[in-house]
Short mmCIF file of N, CA and C in Angstrom, two decimals:
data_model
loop_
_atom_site.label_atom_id
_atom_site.label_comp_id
_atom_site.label_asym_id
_atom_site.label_seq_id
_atom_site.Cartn_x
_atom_site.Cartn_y
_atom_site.Cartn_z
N UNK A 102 108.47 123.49 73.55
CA UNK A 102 109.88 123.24 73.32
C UNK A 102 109.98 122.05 72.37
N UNK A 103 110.57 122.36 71.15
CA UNK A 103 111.23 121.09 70.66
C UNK A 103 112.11 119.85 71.12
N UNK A 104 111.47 118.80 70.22
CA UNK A 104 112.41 117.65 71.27
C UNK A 104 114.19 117.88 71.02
N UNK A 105 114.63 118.17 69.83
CA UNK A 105 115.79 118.47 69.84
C UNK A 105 116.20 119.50 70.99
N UNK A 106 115.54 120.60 71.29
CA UNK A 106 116.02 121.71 72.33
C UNK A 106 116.37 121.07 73.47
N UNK A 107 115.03 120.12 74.22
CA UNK A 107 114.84 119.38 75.29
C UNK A 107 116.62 118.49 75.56
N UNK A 108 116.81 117.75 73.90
CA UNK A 108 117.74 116.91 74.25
C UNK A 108 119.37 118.03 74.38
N UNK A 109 119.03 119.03 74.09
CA UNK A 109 120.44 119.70 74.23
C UNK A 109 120.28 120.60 75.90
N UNK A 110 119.10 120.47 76.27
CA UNK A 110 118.98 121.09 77.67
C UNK A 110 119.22 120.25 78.88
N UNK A 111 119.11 118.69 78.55
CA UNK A 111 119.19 117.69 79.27
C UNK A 111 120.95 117.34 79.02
N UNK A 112 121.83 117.91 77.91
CA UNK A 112 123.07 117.14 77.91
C UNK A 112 123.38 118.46 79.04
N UNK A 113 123.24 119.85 79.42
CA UNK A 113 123.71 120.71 79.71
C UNK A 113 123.51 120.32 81.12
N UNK A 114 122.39 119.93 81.36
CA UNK A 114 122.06 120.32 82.89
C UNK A 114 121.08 118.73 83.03
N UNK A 115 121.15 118.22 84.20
CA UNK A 115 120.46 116.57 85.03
C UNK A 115 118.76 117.24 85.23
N UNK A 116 118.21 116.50 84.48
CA UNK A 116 116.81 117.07 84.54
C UNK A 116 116.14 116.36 85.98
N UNK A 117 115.34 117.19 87.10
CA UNK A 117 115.00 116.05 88.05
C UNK A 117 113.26 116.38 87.99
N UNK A 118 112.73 115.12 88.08
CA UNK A 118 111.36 115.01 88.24
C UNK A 118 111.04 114.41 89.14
N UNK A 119 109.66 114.82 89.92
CA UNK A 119 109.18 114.04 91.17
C UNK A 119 109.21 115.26 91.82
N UNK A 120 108.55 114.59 93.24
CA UNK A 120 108.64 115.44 94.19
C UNK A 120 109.81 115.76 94.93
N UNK A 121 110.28 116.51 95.87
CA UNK A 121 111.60 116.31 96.80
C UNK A 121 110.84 115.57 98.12
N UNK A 122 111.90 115.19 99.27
CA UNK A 122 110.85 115.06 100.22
C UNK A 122 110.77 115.85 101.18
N UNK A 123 111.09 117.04 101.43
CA UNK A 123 111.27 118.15 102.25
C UNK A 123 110.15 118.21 102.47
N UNK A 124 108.84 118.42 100.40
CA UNK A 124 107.75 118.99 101.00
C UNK A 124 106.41 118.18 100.94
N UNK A 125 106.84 116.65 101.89
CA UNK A 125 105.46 115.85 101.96
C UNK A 125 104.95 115.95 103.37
N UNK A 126 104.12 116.17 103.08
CA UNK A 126 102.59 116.49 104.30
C UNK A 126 102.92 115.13 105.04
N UNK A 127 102.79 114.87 105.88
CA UNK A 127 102.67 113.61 107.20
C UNK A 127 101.65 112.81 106.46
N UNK A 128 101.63 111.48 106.01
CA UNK A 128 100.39 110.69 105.41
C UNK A 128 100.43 110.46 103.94
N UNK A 129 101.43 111.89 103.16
CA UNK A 129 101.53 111.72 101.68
C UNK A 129 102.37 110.30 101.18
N UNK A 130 101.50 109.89 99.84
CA UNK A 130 102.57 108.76 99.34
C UNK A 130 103.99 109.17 98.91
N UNK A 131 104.79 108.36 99.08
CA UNK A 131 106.30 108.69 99.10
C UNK A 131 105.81 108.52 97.18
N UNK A 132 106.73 109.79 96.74
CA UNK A 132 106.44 109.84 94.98
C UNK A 132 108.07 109.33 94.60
N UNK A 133 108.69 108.66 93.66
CA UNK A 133 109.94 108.72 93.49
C UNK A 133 110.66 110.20 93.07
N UNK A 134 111.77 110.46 93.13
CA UNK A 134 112.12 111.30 92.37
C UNK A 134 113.33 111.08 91.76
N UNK A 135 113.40 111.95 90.43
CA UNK A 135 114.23 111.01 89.30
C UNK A 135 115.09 112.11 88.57
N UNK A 136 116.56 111.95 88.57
CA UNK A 136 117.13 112.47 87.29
C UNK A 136 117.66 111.87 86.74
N UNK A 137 117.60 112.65 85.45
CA UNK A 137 118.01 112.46 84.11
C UNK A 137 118.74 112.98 83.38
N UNK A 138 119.65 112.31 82.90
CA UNK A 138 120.93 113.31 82.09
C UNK A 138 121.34 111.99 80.65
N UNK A 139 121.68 112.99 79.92
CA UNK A 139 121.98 112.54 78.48
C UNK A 139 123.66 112.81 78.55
N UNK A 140 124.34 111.91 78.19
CA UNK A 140 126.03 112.24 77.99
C UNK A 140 125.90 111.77 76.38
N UNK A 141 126.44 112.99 76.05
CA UNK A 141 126.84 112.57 74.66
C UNK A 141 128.56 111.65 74.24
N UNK A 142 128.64 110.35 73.04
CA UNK A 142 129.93 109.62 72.96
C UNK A 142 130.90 110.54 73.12
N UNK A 143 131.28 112.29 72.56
CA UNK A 143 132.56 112.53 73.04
C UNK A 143 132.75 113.13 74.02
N UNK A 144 132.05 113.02 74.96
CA UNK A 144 132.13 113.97 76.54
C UNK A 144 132.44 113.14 77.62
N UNK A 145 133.41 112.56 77.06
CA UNK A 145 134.47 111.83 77.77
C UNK A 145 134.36 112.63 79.87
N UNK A 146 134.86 113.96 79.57
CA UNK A 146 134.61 114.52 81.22
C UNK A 146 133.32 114.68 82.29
N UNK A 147 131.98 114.24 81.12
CA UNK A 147 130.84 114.13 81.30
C UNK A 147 130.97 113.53 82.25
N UNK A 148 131.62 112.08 82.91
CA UNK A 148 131.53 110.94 84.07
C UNK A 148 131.73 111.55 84.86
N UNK A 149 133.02 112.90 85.21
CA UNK A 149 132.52 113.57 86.42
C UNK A 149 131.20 114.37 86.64
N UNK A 150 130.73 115.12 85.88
CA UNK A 150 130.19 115.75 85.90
C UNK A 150 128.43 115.01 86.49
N UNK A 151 128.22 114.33 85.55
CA UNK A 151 127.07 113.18 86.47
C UNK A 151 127.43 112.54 87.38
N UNK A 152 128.67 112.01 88.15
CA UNK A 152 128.82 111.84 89.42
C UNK A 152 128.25 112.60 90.31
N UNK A 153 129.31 114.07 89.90
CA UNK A 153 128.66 115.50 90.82
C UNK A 153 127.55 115.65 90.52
N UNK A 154 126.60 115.56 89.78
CA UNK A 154 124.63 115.56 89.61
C UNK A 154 124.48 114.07 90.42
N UNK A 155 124.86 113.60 90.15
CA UNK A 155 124.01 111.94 91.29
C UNK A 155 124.26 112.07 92.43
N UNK A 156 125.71 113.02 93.20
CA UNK A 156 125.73 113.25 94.31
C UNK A 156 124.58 114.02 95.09
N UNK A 157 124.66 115.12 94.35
CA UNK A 157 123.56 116.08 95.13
C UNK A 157 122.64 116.19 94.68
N UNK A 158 122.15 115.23 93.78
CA UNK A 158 120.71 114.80 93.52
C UNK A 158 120.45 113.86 94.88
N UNK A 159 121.37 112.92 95.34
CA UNK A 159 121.47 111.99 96.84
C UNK A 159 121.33 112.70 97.91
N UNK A 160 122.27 113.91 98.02
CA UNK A 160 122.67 114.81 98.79
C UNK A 160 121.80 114.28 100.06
N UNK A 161 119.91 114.69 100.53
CA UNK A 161 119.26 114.41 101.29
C UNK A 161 118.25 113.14 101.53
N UNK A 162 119.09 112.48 100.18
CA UNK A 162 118.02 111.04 100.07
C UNK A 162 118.66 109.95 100.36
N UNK A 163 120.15 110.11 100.44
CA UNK A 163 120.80 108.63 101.39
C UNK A 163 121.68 108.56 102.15
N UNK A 164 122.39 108.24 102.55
CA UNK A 164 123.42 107.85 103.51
C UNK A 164 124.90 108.02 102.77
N UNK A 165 125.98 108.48 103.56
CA UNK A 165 127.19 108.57 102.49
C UNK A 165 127.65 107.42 102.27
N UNK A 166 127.95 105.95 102.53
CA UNK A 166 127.98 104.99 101.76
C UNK A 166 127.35 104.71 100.96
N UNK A 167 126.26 104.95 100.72
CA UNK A 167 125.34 104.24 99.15
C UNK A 167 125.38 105.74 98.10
N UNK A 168 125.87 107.21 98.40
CA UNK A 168 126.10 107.46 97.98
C UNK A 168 127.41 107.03 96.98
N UNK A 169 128.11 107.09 97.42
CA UNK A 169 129.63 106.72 97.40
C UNK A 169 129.58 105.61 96.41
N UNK A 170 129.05 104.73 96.62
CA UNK A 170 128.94 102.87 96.00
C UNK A 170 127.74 103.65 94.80
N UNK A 171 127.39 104.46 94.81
CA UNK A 171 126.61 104.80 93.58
C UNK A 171 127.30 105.24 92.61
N UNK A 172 128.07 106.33 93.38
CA UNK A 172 128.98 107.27 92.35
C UNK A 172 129.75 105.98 91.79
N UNK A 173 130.61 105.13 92.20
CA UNK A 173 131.21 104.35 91.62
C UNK A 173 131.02 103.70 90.62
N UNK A 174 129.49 103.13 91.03
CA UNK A 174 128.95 102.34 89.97
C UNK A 174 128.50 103.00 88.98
N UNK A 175 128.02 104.15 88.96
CA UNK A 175 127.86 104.92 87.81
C UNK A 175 128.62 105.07 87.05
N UNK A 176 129.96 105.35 87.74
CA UNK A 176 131.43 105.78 87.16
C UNK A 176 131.13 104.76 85.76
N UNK A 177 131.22 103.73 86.25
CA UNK A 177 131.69 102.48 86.01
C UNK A 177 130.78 102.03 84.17
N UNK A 178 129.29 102.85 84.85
CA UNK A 178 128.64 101.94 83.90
C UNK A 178 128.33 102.85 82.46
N UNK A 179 128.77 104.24 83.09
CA UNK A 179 128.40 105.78 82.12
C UNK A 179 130.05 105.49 81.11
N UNK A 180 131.25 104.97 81.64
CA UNK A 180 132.64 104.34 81.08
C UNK A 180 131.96 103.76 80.05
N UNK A 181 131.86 102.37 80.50
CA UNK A 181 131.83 101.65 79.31
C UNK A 181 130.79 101.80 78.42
N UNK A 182 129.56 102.58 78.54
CA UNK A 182 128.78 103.12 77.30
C UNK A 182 129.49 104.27 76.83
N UNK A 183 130.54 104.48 77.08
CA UNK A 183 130.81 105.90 76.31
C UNK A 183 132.40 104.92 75.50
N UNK A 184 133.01 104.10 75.80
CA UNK A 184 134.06 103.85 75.25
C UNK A 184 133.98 101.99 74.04
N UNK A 185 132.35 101.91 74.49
CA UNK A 185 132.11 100.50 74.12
C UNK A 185 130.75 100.90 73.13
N UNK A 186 130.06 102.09 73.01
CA UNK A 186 129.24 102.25 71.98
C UNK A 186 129.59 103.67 71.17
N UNK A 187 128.67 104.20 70.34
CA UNK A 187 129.01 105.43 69.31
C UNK A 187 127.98 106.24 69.63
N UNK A 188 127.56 106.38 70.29
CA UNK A 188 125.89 107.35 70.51
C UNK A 188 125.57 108.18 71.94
N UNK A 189 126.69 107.67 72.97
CA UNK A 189 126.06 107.84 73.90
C UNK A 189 125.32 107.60 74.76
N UNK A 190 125.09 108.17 75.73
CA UNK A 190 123.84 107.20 76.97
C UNK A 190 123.03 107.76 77.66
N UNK A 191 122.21 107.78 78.28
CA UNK A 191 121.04 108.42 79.05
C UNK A 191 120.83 107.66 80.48
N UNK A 192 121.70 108.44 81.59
CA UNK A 192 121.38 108.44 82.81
C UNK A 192 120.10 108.36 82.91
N UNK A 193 119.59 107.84 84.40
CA UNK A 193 118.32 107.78 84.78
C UNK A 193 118.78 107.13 86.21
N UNK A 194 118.59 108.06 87.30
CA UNK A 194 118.12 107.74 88.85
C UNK A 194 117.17 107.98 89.45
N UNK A 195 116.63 106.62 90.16
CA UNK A 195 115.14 106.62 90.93
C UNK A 195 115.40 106.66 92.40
N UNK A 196 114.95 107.54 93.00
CA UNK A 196 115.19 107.18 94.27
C UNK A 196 113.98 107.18 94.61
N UNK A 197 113.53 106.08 95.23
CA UNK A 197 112.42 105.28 96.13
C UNK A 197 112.34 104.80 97.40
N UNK A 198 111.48 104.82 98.32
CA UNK A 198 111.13 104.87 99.28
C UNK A 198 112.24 103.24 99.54
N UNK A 199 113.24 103.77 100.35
CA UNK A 199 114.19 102.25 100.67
C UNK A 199 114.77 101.86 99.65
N UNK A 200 114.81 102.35 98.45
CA UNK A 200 116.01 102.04 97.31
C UNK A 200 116.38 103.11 96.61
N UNK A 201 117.49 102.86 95.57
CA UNK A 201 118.02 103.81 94.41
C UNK A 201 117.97 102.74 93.22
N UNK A 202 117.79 103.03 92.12
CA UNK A 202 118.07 102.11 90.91
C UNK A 202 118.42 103.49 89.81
N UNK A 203 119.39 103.01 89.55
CA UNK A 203 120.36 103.61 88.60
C UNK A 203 120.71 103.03 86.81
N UNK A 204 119.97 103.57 86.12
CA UNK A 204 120.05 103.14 84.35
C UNK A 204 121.13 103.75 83.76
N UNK A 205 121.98 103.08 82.98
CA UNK A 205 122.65 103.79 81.88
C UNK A 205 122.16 103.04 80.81
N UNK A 206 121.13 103.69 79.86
CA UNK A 206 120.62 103.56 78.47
C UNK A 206 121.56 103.71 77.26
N UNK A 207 122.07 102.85 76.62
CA UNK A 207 123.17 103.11 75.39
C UNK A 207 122.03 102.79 74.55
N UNK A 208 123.23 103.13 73.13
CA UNK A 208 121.82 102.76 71.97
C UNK A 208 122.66 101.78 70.98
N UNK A 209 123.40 100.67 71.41
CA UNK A 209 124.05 99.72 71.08
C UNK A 209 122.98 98.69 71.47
N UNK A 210 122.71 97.62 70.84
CA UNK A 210 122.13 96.08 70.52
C UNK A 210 122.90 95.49 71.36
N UNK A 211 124.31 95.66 71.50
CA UNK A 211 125.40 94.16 71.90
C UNK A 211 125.40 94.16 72.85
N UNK A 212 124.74 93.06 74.36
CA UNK A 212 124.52 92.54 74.87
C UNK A 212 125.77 92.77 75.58
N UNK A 213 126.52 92.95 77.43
CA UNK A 213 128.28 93.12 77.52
C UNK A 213 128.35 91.85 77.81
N UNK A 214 129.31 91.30 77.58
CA UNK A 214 129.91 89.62 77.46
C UNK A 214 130.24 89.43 79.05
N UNK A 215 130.35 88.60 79.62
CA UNK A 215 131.01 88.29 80.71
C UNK A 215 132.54 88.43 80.39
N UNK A 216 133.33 88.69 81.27
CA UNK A 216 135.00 89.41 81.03
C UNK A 216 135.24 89.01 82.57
N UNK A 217 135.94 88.05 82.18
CA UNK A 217 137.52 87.78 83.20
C UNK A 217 138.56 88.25 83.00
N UNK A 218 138.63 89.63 83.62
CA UNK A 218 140.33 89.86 83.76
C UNK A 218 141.02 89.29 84.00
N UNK A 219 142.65 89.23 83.41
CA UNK A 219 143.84 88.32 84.14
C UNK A 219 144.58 90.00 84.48
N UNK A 220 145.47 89.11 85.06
CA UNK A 220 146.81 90.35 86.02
C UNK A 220 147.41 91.43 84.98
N UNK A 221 147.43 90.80 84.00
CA UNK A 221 148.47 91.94 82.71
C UNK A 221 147.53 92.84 82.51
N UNK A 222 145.54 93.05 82.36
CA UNK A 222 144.94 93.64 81.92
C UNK A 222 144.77 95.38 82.62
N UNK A 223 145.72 95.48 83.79
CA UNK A 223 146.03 96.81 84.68
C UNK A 223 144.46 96.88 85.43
N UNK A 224 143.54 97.99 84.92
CA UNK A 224 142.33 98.01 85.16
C UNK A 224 141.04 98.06 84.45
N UNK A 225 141.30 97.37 82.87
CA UNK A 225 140.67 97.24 82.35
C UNK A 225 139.87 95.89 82.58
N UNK A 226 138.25 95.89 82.78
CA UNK A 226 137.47 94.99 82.58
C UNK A 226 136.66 94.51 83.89
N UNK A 227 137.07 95.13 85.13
CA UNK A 227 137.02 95.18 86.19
C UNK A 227 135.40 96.38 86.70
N UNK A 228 135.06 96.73 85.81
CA UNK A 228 133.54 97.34 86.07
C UNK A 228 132.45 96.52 86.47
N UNK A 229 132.12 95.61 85.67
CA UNK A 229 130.80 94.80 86.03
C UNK A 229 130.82 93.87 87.13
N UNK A 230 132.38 93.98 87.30
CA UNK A 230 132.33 92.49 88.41
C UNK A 230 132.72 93.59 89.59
N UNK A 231 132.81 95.09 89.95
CA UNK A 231 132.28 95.75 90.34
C UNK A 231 131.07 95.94 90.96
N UNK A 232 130.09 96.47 89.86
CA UNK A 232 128.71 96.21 89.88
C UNK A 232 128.04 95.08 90.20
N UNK A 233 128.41 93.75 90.06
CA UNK A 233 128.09 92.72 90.90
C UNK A 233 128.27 92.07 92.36
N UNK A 234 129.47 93.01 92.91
CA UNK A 234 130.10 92.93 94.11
C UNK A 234 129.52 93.96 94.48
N UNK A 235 128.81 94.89 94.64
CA UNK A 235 128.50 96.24 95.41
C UNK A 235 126.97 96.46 95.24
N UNK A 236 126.15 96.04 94.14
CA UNK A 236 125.14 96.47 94.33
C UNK A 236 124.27 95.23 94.81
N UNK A 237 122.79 95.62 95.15
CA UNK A 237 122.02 94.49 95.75
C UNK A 237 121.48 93.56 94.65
N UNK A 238 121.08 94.35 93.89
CA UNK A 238 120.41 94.22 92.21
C UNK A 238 121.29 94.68 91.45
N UNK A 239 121.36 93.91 89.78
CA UNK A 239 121.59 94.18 88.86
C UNK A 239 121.43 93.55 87.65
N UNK A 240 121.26 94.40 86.58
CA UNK A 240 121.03 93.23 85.07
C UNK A 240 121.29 94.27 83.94
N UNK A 241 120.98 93.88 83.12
CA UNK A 241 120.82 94.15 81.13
C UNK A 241 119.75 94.17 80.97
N UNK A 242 119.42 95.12 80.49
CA UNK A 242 117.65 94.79 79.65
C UNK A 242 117.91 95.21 78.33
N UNK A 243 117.23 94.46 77.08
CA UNK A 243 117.73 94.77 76.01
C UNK A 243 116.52 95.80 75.72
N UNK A 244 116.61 96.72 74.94
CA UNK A 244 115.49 97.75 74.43
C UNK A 244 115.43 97.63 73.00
N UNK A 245 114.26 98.44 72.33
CA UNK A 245 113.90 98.69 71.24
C UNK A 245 115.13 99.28 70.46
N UNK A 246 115.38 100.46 71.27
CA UNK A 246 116.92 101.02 70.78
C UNK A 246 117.82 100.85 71.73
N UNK A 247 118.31 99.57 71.46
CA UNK A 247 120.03 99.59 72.50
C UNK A 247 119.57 99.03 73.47
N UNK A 248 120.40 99.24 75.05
CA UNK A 248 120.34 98.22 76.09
C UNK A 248 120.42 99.28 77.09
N UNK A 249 119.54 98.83 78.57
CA UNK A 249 120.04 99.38 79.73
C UNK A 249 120.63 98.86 80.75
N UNK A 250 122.15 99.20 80.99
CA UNK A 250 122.78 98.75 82.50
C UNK A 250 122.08 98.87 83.58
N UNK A 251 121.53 98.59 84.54
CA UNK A 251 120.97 98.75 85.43
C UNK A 251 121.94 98.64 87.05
N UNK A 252 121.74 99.20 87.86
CA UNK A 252 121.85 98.60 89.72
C UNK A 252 121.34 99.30 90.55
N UNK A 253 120.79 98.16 91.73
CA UNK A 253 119.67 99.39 92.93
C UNK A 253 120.92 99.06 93.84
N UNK A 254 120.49 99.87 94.80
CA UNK A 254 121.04 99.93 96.04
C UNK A 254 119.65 99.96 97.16
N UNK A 255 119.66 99.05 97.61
CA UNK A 255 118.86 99.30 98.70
C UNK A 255 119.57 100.05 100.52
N UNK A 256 118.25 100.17 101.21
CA UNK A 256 118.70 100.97 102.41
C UNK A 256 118.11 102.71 102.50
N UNK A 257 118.33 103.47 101.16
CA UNK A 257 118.23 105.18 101.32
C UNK A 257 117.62 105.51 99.99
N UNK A 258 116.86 105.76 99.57
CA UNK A 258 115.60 106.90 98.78
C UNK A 258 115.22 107.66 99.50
N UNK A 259 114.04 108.09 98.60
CA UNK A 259 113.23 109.03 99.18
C UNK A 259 112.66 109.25 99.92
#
């Protein structure tokens, strides 16, 4: 398969890798398992749509609160790479033995500023300080191409 095919099979459908854990033998190492989805900048309805893939990618790997506080934060972080860069972003969820860590990969350089909302701003700006109130972990990592949002949730993986 070409890598172009790959990247138009991954905007269609949440690619998952790893094992599940239905089928580990008593004694096996817990393996993570991971999906992956590409939203392209104008698929604006895309944020539901990877909600509903991060849900029931969770479905048997956590608890319905850290589901829930995931979907949110995803909401949150798949938004502002789609309305704050031109390219798009690349989901990525790990679920691990006692955690989740959740990437949104943009392919923007610019670093997100710290943002204090005031009262007139309705609900704009109110994501990261979100993501800092709900998850256990979180940061920026800058990349070769662009930056990744990051947050774990500890408590429910794999």
């Amino acid at each position: 398969m070409w890598a172009g095919e790959m990247v138009k099979r991954q905007k269609r459908v949440g690619v998952i890798e790893g094992r599940a854990p239905r089928g580990r033998r008593p004694g096996e190492a817990h393996q993570p398992v991971r999906l992956r989805r590409r939203v392209g900048h104008t698929e604006r309805a895309a944020v539901g749509e990877v909600r509903r893939e991060l849900r029931e990618f969770l479905r048997h790997l956590c608890g319905t609160e850290q589901i829930e506080a995931a979907e949110l934060l995803l909401s949150e972080l798949v938004t502002n790479a789609l309305i704050h860069t031109r390219h798009g972003a690349v989901v990525t969820a790990t679920a691990m033995p006692g955690a989740l860590r959740v990437e949104v990969q943009d392919f923007e350089a610019d670093l997100p500023a710290p943002y204090v909302p005031n009262a007139d701003d309705g609900t704009h700006g109110r994501g990261l300080i979100l993501v800092r109130s709900l998850a256990d972990a979180w940061g920026v990592e800058a990349r070769v191409l662009g930056k990744v949002v990051w947050f774990e949730l500890r408590g429910g993986g794999a």
